[in-house]
PDB file of C-alpha atoms in Angstrom:
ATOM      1  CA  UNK A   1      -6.235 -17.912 -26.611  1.00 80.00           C
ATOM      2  CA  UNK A   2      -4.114 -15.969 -24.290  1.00 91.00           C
ATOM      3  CA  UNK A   3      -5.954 -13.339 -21.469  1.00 91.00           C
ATOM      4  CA  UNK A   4      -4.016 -10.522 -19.561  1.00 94.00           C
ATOM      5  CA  UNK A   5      -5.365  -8.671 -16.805  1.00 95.00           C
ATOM      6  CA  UNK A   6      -4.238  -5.942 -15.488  1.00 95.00           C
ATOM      7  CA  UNK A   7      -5.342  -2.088 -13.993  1.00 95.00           C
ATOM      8  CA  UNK A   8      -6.423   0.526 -16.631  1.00 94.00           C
ATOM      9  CA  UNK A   9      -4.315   3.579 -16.141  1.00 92.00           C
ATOM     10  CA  UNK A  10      -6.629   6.676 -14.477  1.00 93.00           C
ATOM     11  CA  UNK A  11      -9.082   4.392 -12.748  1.00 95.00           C
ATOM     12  CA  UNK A  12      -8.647   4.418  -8.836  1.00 94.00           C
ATOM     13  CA  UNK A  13      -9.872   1.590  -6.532  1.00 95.00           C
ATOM     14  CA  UNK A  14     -13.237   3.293  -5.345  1.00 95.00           C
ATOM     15  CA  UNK A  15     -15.317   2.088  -2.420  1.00 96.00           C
ATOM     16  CA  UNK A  16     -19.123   1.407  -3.629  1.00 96.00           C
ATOM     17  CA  UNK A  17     -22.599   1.666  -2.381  1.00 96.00           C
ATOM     18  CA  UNK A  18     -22.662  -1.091  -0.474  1.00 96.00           C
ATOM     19  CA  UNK A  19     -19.254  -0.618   1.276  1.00 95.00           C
ATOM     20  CA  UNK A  20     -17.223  -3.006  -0.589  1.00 97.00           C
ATOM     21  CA  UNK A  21     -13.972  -1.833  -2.693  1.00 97.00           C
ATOM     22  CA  UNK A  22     -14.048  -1.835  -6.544  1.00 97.00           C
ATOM     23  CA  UNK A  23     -10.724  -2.312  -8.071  1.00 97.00           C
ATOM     24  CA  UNK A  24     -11.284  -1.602 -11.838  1.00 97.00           C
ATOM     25  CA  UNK A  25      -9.506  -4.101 -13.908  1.00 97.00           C
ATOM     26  CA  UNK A  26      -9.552  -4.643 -17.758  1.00 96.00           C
ATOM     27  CA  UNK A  27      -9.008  -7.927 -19.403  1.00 95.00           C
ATOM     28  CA  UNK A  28      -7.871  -8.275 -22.815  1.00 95.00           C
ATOM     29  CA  UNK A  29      -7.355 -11.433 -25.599  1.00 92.00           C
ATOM     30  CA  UNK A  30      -4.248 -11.828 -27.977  1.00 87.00           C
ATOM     31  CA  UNK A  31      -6.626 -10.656 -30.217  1.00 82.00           C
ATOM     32  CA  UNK A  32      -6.541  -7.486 -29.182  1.00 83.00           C
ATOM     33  CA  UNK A  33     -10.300  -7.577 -27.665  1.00 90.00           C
ATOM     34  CA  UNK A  34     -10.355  -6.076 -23.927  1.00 92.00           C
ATOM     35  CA  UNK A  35     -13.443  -5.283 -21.889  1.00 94.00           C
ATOM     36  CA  UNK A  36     -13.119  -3.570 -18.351  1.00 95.00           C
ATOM     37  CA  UNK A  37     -14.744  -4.714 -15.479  1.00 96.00           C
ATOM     38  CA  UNK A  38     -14.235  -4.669 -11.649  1.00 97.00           C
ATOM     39  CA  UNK A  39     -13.369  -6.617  -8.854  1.00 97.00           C
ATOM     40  CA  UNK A  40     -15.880  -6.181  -5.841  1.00 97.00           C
ATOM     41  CA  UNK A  41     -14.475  -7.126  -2.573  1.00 97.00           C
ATOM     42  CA  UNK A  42     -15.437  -6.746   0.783  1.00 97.00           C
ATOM     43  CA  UNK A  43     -13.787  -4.876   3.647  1.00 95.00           C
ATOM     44  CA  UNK A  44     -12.818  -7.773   4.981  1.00 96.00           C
ATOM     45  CA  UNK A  45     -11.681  -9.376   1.856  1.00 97.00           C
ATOM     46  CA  UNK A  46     -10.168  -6.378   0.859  1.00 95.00           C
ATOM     47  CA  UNK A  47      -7.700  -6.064   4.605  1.00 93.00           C
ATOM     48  CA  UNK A  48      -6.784  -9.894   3.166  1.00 94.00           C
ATOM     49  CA  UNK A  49      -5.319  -9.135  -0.005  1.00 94.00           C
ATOM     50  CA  UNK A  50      -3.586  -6.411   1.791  1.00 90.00           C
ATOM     51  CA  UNK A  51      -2.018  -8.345   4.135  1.00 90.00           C
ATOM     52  CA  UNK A  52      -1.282 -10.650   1.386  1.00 92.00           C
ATOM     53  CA  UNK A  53       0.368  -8.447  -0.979  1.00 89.00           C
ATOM     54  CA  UNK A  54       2.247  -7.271   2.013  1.00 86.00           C
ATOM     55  CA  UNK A  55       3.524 -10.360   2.924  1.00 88.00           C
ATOM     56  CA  UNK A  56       4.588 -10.753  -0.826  1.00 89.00           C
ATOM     57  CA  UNK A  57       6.553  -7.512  -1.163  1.00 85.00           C
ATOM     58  CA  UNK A  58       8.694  -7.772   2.211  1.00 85.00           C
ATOM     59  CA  UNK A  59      12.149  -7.826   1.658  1.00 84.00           C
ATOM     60  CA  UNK A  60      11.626  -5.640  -1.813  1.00 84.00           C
ATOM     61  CA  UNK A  61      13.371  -2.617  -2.487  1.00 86.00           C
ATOM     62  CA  UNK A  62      10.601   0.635  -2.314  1.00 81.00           C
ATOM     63  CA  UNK A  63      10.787   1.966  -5.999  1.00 83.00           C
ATOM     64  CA  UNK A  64      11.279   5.310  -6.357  1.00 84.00           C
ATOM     65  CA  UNK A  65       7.260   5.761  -7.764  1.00 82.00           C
ATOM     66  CA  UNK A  66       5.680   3.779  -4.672  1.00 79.00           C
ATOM     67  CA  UNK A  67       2.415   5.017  -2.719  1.00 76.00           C
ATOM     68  CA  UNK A  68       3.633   6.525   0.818  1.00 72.00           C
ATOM     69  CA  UNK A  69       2.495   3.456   2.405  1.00 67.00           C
ATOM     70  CA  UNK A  70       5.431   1.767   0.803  1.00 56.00           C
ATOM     71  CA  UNK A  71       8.081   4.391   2.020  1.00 53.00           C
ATOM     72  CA  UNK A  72       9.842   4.469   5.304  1.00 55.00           C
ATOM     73  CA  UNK A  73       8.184   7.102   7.232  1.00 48.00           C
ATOM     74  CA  UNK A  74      10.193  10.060   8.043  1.00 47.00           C
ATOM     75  CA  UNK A  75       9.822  13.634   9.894  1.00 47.00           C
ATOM     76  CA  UNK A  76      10.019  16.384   7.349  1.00 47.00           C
ATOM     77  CA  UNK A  77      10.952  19.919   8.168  1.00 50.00           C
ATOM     78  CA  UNK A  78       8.016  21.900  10.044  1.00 48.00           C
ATOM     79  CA  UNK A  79       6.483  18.621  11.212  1.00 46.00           C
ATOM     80  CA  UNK A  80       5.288  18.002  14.579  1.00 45.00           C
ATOM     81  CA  UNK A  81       7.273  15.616  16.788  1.00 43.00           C
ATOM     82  CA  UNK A  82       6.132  13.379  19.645  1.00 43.00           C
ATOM     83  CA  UNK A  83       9.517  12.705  21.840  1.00 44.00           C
ATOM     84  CA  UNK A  84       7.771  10.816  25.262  1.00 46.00           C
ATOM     85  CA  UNK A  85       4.752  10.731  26.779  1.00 43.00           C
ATOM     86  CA  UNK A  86       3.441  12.587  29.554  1.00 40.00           C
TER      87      UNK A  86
END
């Protein structure tokens, strides 16, 4: 008996009623049987596996699909720009 886990497609990581994160994951058998189900964490739990997966993805390429928090952060045309401080 073999499990996978991974994250269903259309369900966002959603915070919950008692401020903790819920990243929806579903689990499925070789079988074919899957059953979704999330992953509570806390705040603080959740700034850990950040950092973590962070640490794990330095030094990757950025694919071409990634969040903007994985992109290089440039000015775009019309944008405001701080040069120096006053």
């Amino acid at each position: 008996m073999t499990w996978t886990i991974e994250r269903p497609p259309g369900r966002p990581v959603r915070r919950t009623h008692d401020n903790r994160l819920a990243v929806p994951l579903r689990l499925s058998l070789t079988d074919g049987h899957a059953t979704d189900t999330e992953l509570a964490l806390t705040l603080a739990e959740a700034e850990h596996l950040h950092a973590a997966l962070c640490r794990a993805l330095d030094g990757e390429p950025t694919p071409p699909a990634a969040p903007d928090c994985r992109r290089p952060v440039q000015a775009s045309p019309g944008m405001a720009h701080i040069v120096g401080r006053a």
